[in-house]
Tab-separated table of C-alpha atoms and ligand atoms in Angstrom:
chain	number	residue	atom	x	y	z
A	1	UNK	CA	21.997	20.934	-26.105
A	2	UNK	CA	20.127	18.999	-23.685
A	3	UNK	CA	20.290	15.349	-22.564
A	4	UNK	CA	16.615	13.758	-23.018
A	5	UNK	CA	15.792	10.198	-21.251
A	6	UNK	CA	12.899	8.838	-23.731
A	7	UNK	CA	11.038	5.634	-22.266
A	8	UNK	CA	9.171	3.571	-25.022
A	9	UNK	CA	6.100	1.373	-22.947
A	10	UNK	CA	5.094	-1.670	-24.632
A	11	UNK	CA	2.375	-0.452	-27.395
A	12	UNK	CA	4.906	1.846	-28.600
A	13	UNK	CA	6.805	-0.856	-29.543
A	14	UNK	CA	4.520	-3.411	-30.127
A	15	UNK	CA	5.374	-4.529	-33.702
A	16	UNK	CA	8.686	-4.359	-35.997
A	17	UNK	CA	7.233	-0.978	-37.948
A	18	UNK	CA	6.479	0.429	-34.571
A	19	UNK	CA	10.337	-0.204	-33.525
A	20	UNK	CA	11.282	1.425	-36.678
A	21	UNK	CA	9.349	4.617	-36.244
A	22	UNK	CA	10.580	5.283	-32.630
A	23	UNK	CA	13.655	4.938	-34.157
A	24	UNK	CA	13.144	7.587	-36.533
A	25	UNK	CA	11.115	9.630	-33.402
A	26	UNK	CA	14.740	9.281	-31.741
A	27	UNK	CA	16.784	10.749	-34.983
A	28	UNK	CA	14.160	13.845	-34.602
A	29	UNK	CA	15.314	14.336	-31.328
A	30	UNK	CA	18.814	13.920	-31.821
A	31	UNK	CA	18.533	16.038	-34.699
A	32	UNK	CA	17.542	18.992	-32.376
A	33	UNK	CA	21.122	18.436	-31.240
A	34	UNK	CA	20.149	16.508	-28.077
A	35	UNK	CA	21.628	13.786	-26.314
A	36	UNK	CA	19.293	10.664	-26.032
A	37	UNK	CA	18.784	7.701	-23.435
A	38	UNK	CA	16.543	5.067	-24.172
A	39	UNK	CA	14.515	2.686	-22.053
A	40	UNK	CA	12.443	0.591	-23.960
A	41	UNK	CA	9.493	-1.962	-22.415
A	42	UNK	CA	9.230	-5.183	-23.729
A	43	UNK	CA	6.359	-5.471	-27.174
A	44	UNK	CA	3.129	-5.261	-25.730
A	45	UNK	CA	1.560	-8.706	-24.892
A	46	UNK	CA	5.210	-10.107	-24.556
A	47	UNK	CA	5.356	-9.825	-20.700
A	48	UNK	CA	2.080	-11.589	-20.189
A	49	UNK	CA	3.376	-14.016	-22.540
A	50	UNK	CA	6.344	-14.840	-20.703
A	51	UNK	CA	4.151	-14.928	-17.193
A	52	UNK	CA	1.632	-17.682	-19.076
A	53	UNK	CA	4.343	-19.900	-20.454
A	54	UNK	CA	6.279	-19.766	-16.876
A	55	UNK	CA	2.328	-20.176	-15.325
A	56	UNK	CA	1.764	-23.456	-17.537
A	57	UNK	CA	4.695	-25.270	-16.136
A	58	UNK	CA	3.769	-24.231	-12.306
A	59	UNK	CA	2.011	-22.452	-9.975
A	60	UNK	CA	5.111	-21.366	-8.311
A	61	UNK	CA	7.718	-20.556	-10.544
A	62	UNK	CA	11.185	-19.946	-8.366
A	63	UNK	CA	11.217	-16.370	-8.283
A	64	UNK	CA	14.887	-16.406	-9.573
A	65	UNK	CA	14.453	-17.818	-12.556
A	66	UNK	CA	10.692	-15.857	-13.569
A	67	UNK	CA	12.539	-12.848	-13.013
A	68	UNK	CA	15.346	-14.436	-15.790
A	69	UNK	CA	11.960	-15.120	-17.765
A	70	UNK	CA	10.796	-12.292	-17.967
A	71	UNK	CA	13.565	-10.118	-18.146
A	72	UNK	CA	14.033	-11.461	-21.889
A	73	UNK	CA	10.906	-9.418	-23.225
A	74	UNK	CA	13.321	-6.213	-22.923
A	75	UNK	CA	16.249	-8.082	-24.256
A	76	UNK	CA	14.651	-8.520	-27.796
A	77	UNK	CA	13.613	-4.657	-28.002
A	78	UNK	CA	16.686	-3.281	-26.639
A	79	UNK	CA	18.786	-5.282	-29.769
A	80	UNK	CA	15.865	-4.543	-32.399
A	81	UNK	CA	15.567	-0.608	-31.509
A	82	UNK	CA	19.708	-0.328	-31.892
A	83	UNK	CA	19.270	-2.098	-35.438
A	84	UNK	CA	16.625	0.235	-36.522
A	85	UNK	CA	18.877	2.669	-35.576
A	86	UNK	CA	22.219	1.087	-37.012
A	87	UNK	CA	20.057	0.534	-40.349
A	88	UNK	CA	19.078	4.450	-40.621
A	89	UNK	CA	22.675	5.290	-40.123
A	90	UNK	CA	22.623	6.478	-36.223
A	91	UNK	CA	25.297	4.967	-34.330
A	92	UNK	CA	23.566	3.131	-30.909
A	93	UNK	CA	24.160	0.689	-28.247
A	94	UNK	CA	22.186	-1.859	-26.272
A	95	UNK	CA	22.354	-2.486	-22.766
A	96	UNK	CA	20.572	-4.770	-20.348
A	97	UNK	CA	20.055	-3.821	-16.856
A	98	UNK	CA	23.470	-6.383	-15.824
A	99	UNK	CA	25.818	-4.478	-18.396
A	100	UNK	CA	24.858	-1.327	-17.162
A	101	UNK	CA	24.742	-2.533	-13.891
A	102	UNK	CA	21.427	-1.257	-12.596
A	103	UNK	CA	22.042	-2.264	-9.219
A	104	UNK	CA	18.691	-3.592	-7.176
A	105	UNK	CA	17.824	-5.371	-4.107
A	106	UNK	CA	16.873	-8.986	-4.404
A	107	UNK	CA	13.416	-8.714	-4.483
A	108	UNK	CA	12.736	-10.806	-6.848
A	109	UNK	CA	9.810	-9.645	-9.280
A	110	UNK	CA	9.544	-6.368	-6.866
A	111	UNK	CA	13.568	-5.084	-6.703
A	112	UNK	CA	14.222	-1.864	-5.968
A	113	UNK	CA	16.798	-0.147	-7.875
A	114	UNK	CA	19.797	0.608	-5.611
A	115	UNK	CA	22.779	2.734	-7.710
A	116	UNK	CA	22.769	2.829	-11.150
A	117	UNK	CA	26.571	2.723	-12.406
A	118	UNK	CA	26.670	5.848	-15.673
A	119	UNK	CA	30.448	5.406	-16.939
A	120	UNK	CA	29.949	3.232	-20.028
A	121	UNK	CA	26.709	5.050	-20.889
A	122	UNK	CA	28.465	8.768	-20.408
A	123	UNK	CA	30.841	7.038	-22.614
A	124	UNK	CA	29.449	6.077	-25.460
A	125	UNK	CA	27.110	9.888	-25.117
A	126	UNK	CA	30.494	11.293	-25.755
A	127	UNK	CA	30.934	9.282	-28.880
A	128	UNK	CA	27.644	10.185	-29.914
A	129	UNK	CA	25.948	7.555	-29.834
A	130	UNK	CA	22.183	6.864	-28.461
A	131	UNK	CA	22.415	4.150	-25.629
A	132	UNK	CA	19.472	2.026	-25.118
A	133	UNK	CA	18.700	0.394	-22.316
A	134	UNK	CA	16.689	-2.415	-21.302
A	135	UNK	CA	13.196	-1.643	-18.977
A	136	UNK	CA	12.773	-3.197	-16.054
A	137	UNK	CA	15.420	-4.881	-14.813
A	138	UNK	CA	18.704	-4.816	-12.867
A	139	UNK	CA	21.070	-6.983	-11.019
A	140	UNK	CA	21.912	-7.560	-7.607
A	141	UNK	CA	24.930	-8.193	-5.616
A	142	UNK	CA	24.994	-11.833	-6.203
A	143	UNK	CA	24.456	-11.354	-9.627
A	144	UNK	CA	21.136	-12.234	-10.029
A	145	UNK	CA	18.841	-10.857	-12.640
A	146	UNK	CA	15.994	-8.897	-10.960
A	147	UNK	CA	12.913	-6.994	-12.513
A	148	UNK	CA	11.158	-4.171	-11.159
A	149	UNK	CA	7.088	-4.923	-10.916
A	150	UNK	CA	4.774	-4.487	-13.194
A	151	UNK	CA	5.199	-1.103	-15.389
A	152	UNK	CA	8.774	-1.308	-13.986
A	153	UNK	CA	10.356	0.329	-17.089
A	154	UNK	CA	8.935	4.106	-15.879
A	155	UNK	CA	11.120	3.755	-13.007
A	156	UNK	CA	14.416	2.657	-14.971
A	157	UNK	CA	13.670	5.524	-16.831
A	158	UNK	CA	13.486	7.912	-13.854
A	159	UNK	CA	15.943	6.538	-12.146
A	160	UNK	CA	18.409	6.958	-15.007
A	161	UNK	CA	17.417	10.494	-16.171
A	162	UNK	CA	18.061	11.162	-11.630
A	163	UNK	CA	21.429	9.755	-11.948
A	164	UNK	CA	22.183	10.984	-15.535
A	165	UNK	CA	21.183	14.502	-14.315
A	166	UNK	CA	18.923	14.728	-17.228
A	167	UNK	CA	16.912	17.369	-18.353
A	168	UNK	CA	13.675	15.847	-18.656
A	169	UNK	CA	12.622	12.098	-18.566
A	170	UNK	CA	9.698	11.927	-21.297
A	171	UNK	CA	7.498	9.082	-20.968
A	172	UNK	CA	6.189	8.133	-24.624
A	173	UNK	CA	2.667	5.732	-24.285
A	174	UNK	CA	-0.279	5.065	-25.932
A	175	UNK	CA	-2.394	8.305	-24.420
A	176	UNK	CA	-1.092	11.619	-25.437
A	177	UNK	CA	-0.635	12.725	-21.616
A	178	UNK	CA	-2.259	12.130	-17.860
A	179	UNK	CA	-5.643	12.010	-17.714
A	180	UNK	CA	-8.319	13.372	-15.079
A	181	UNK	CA	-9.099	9.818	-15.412
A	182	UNK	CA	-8.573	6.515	-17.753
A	183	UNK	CA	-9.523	7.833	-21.129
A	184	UNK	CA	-10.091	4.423	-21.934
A	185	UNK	CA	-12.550	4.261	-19.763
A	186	UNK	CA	-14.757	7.322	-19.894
A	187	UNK	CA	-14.071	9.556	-23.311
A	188	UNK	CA	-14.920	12.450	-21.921
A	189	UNK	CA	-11.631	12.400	-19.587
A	190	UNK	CA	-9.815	15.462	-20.459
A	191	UNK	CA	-6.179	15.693	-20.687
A	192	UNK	CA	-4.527	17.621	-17.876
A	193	UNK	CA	-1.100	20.028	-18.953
A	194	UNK	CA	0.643	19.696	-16.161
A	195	UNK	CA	-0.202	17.713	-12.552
A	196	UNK	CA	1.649	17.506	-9.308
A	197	UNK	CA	4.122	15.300	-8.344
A	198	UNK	CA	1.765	14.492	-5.225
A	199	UNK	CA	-1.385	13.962	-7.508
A	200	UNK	CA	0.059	11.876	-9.668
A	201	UNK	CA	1.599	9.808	-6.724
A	202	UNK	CA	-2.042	8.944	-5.582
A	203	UNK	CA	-3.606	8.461	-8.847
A	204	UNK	CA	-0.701	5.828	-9.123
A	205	UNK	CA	-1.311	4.725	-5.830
A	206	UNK	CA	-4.624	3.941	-6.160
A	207	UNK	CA	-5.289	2.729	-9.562
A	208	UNK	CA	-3.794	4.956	-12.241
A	209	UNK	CA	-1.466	2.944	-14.193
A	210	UNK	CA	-0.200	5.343	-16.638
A	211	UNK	CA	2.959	5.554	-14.746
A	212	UNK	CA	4.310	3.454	-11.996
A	213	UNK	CA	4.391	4.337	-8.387
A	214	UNK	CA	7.916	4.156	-8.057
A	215	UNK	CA	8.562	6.407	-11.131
A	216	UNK	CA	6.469	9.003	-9.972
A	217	UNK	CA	8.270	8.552	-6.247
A	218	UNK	CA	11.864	8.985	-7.378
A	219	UNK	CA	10.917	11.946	-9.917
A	220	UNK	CA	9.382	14.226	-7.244
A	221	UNK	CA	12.628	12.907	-4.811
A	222	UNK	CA	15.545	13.633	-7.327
A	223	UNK	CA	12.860	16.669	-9.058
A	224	UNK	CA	13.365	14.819	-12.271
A	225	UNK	CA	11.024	16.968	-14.821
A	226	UNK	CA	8.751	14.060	-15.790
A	227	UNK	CA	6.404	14.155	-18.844
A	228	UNK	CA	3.931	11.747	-20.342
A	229	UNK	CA	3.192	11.504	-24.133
A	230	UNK	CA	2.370	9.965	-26.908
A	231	UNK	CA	4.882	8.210	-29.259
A	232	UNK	CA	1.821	8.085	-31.947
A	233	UNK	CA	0.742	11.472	-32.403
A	234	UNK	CA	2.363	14.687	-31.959
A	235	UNK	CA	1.877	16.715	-28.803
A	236	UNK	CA	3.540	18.562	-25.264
A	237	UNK	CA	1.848	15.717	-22.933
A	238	UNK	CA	1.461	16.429	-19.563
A	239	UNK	CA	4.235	17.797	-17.435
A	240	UNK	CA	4.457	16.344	-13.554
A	241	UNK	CA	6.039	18.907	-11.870
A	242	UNK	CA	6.462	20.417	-8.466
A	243	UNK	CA	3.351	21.644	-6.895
A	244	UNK	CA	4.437	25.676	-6.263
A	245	UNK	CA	5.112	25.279	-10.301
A	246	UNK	CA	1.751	24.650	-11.100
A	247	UNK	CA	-0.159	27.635	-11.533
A	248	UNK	CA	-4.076	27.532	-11.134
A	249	UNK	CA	-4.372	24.213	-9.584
A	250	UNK	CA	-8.156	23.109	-9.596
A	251	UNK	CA	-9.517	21.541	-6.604
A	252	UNK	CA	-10.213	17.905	-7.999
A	253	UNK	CA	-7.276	16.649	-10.826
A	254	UNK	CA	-8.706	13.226	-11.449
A	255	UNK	CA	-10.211	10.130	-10.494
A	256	UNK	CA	-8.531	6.969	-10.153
A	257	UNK	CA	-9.893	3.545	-10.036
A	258	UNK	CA	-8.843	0.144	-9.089
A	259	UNK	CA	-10.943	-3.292	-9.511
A	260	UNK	CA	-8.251	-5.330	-8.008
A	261	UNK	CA	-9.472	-5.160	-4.513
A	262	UNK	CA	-11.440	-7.616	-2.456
A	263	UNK	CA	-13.407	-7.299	0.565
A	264	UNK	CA	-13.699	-9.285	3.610
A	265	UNK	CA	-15.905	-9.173	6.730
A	266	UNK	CA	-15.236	-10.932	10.127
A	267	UNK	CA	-18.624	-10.812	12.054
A	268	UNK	CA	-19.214	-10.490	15.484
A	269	UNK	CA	-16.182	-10.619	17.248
A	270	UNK	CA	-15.702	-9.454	20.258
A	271	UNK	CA	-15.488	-5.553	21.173
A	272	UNK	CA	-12.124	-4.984	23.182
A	273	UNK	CA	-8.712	-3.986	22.965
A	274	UNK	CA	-6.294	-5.936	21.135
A	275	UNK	CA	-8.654	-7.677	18.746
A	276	UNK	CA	-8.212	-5.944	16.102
A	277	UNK	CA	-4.117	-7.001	16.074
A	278	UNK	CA	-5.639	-10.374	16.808
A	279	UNK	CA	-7.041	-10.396	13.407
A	280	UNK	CA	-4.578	-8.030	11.082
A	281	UNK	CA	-1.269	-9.701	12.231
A	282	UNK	CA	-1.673	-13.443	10.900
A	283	UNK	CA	-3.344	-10.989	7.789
A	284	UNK	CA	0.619	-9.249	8.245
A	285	UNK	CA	2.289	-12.377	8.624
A	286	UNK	CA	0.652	-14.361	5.648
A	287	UNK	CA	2.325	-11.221	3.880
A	288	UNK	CA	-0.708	-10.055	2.636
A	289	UNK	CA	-1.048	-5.850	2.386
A	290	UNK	CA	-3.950	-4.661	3.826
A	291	UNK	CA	-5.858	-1.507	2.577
A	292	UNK	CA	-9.089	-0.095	3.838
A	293	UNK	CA	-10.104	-1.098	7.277
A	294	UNK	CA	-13.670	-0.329	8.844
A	295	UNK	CA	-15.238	-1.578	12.238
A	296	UNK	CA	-19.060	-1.418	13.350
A	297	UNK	CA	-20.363	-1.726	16.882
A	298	UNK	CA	-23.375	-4.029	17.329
A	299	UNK	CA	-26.246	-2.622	18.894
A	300	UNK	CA	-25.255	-3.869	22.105
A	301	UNK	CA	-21.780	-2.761	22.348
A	302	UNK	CA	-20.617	-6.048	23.094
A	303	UNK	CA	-19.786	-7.310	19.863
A	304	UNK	CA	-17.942	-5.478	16.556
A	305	UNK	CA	-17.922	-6.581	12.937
A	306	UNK	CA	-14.521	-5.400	11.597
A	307	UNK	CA	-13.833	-5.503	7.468
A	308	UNK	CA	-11.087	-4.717	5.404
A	309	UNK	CA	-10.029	-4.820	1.542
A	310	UNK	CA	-6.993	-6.691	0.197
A	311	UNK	CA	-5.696	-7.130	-3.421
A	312	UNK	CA	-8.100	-10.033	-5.431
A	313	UNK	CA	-4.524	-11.936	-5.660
A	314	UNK	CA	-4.275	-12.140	-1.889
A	315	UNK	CA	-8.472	-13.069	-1.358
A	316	UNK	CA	-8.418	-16.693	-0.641
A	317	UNK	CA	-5.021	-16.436	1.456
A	318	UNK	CA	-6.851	-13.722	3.401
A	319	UNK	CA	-10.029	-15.648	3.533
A	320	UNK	CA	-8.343	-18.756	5.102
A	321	UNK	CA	-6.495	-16.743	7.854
A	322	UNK	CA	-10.030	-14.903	8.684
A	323	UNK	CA	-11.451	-18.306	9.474
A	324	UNK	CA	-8.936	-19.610	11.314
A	325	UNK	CA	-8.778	-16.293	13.425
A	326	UNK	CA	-12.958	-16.617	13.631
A	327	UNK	CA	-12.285	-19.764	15.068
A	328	UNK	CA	-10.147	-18.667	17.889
A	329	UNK	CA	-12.060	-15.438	18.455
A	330	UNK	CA	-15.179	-17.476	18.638
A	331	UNK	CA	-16.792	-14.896	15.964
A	332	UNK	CA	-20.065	-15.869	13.901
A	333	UNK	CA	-19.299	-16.016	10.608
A	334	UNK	CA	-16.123	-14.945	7.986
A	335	UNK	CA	-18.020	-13.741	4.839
A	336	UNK	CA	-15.873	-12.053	1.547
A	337	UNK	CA	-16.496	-10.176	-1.831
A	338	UNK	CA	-14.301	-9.818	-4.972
A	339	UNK	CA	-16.884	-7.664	-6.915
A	340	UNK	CA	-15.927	-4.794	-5.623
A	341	UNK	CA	-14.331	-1.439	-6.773
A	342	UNK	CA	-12.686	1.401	-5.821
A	343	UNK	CA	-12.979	4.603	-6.712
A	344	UNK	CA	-10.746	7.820	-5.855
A	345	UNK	CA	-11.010	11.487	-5.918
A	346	UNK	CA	-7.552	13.364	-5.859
A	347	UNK	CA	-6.891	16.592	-5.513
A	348	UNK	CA	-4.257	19.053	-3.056
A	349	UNK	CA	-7.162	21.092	-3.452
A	350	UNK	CA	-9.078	19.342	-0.842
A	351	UNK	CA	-6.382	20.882	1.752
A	352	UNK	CA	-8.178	24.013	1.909
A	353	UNK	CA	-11.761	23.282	0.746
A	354	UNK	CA	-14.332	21.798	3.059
A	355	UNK	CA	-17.520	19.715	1.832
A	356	UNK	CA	-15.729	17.666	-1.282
A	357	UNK	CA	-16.665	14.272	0.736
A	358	UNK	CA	-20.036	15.554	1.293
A	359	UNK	CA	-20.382	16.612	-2.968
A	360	UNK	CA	-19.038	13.429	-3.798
A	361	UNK	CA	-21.260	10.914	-1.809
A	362	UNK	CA	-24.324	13.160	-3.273
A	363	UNK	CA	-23.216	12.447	-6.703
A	364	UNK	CA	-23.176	8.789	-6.277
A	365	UNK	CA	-26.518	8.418	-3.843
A	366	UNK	CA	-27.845	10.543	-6.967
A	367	UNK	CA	-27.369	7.356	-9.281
A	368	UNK	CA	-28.361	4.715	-6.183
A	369	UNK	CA	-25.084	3.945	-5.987
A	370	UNK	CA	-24.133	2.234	-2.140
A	371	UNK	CA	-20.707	3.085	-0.650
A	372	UNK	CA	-19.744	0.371	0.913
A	373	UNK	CA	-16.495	1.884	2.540
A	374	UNK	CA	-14.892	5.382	2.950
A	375	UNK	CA	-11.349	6.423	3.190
A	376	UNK	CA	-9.740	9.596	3.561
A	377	UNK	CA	-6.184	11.483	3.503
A	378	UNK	CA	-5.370	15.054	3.165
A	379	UNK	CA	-5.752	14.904	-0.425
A	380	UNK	CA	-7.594	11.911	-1.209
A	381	UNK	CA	-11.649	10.602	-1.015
A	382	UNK	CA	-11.991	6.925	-1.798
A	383	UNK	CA	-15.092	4.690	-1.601
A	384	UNK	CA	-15.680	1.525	-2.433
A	385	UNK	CA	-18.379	0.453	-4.493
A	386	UNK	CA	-20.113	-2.856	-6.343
A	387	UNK	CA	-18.030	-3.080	-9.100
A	388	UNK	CA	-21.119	-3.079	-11.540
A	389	UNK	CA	-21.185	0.458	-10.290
A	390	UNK	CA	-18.029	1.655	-10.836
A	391	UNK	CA	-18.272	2.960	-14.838
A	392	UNK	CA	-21.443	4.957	-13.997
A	393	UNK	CA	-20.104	6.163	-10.511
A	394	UNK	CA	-16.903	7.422	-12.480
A	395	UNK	CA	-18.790	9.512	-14.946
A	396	UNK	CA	-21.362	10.734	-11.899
A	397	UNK	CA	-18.384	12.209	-9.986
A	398	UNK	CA	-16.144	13.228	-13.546
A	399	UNK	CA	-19.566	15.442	-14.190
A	400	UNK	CA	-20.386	16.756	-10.646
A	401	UNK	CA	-16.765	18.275	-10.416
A	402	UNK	CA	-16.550	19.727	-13.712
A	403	UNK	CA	-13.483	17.536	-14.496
A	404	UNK	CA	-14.329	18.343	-18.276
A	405	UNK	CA	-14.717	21.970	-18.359
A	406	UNK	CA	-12.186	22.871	-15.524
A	407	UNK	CA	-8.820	24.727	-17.216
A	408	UNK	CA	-6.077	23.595	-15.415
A	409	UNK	CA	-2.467	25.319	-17.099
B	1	ADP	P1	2.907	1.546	-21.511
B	1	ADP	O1	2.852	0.170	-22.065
B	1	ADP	O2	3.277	2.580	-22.511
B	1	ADP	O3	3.722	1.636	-20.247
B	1	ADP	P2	0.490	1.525	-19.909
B	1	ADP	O4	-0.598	0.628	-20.411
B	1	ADP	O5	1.312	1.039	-18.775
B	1	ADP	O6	1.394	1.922	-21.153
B	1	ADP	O7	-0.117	2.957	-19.500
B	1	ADP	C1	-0.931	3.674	-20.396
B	1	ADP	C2	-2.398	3.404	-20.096
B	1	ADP	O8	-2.718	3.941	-18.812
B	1	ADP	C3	-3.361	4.091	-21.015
B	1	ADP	O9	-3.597	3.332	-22.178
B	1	ADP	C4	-4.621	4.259	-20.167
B	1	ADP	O10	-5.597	3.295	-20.459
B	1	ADP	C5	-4.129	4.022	-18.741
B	1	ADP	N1	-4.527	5.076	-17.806
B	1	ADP	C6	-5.094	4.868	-16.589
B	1	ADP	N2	-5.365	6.024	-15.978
B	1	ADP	C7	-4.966	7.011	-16.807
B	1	ADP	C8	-4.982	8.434	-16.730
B	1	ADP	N3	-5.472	9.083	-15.657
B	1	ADP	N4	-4.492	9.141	-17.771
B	1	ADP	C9	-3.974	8.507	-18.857
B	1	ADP	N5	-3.941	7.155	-18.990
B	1	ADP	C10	-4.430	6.402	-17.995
B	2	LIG	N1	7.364	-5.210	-19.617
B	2	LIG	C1	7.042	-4.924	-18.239
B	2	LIG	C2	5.531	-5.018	-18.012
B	2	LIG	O1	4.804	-5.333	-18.937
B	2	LIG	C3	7.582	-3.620	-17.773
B	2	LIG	C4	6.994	-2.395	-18.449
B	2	LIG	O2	6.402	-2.479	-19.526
B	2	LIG	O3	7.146	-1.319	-17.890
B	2	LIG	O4	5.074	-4.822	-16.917
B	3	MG	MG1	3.337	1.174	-18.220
């Protein structure tokens, strides 16, 4: 007998017949003889729901009471899962993040989850029954209800099959498993079996949202065995798993993207120490998170033109601080893009293989396709590109590594 933590995302339980079937997905596990956890998401559409209703009353909701907002979109699946459960005759109980007491920091719309208190839920496992519990939220000390970021409901999952000691946290979507890149976006992705926890932490990192960063962070931390399925159609998913357990690891996994970045470019400012903390820490201290960074020399030497990406939320913020700072650093001009995109390579086989930058920008000048930017790390290529590029670059670089044909067990 094992004890299974099973995390429903929104599409999963989108509608009232969807509830009902994960319900009866949950008596097939149980039936095995296992002990089940539930997280559930709130039905799709309901989160963005909740943001536009809060969004059409102000710009600038307190952050207190969105995160009350939106922590109701769990509330109604956690109570509708434990009737579908209660109707087929399996005993269950609902919990929001407070009556568990998923402890978090207070972050507001961001918290990190802090200690996660297991009595009543060990409890009512020994009574047999299957606890459900709310995605994406917690409490803090004060008392105040918190949520967890976007996709926050992987990470209450993780972080209760870590403190559960579970013996696997399965991750039921709308894909049947991680992709070499978004299926939804070029069909010719090709599911991967299993995928470091490394990997997967970039291709979260930098665009993948099939799981969320934090998930993927505390699996690999408290070596929670972490897989991603479907809750539609039958299937093993993809295990995320330690990278010495992975077998024949090929030397590119996937590609992620992102088309939430935004570029900006201060021109002609001068070219000596210090200025580029002259221009990155009002950036810091607007609290805006900075990305890729590139500086040019001017033909002269005298003068640099430095450039950096930021998310699209952050653009105008950023944009304003640039021209203030071109002001003071008497440069010639503040100029900005948000049609950008990014696109990654990820791999840990990069480590030990030389000339994967070199195959990569070859694929893309093979389509006319500009890089704008390049950024590296030991297992990581990204480039930035126009974002009318970015489909076409994708499928360039998905069929210059082989990412179809490549067996990875
Ligand atoms: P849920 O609501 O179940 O949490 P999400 O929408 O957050 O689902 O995540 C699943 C989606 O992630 C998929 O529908 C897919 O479009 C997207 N995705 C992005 N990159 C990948 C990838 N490499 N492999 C699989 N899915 C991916
Ligand atoms: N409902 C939240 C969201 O849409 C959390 C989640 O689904 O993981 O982001
Ligand atoms: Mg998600």
């Amino acid at each position: 007998m094992a004890l299974i933590v099973q995390k429903y995302g929104g599409t999963s339980v989108g509608s009232t017949e969807r509830i009902i079937a994960v319900a009866e997905k949950i008596m097939a596990t149980r039936a095995q003889g296992h002990d089940v956890v539930v997280v559930v998401s709130a039905m799709s559409g309901d989160t963005n729901r909740l943001i536009d209703l809060a969004k059409s009353i102000t710009d600038r909701p307190k952050d207190c009471e969105f995160d009350v907002l939106l922590a109701t979109g769990e509330q109604v699946t956690i109570s509708l899962l434990s009737m579908a459960l209660h109707s087929a005759g399996c005993p269950a109980r609902s919990y929001t993040g407070t009556q568990v007491r998923i402890l978090t920091d207070s972050a507001h719309t961001k918290a990190r989850i802090l200690d996660i208190d297991d009595k009543a839920i060990r409890a009512d496992l020994t009574t047999g029954k299957v606890v459900v519990v709310a995605g994406f939220q917690g409490v803090d000390e004060q008392g105040n209800i918190t949520t967890l970021g976007r996709g926050g409901s992987d990470t209450t999952a993780v972080a209760l099959a870590a403190v559960l000691k579970a013996d696997e946290c399965q991750i039921y979507t709308d894909v049947d498993g991680v992709y070499t890149t978004d299926p939804r976006v070029v069909s010719e992705a090709r599911r991967l079996d299993k995928i470091c926890f490394e990997e997967m932490l970039e291709m979260a990192s930098l665009g993948s949202k099939v799981l969320q960063i934090r998930a993927v962070e505390f699996a690999s931390k408290y070596n929670v065995p972490l897989r991603v399925l479907s809750s539609f159609v039958e299937g093993t998913g993809t295990l995320i798993a330690p990278e010495d357990e992975i077998m024949e690891q090929a030397l590119i996994s996937g590609i992620a993207f992102n088309r939430d970045e935004a570029k900006l470019t201060i021109l002609g400012v001068p070219n000596e120490p210090g200025i580029a903390s002259q221009i990155l820490a009002p950036i810091a201290d607007a609290n805006i998170e900075v990305d890729m960074i590139i500086q040019n020399l001017g033909a002269d030497n005298s003068t640099a033109d430095f450039t950096f990406t930021v998310h699209n939320n952050d653009y105008k913020n950023a944009f304003a601080v640039l021209e203030n700072c071109a002001k003071s650093l008497n440069a010639k001009d503040v100029t900005g893009d948000t049609r950008i995109a990014k696109i990654s390579l990820v791999g840990v086989g990069m480590r030990s293989h030389a000339g994967i930058a070199s195959s990569m920008f070859t694929a893309l000048s093979d389509e006319s396709i500009n890089i704008q930017m390049i950024s590296t790390s030991e297992i990581k290529i990204s480039v930035v590109v126009d974002e009318k590029y970015l489909e076409l670059g994708i499928r360039a670089l998905h069929t210059a590594f082989n990412l179809e044909k490549t067996e990875v067990k």
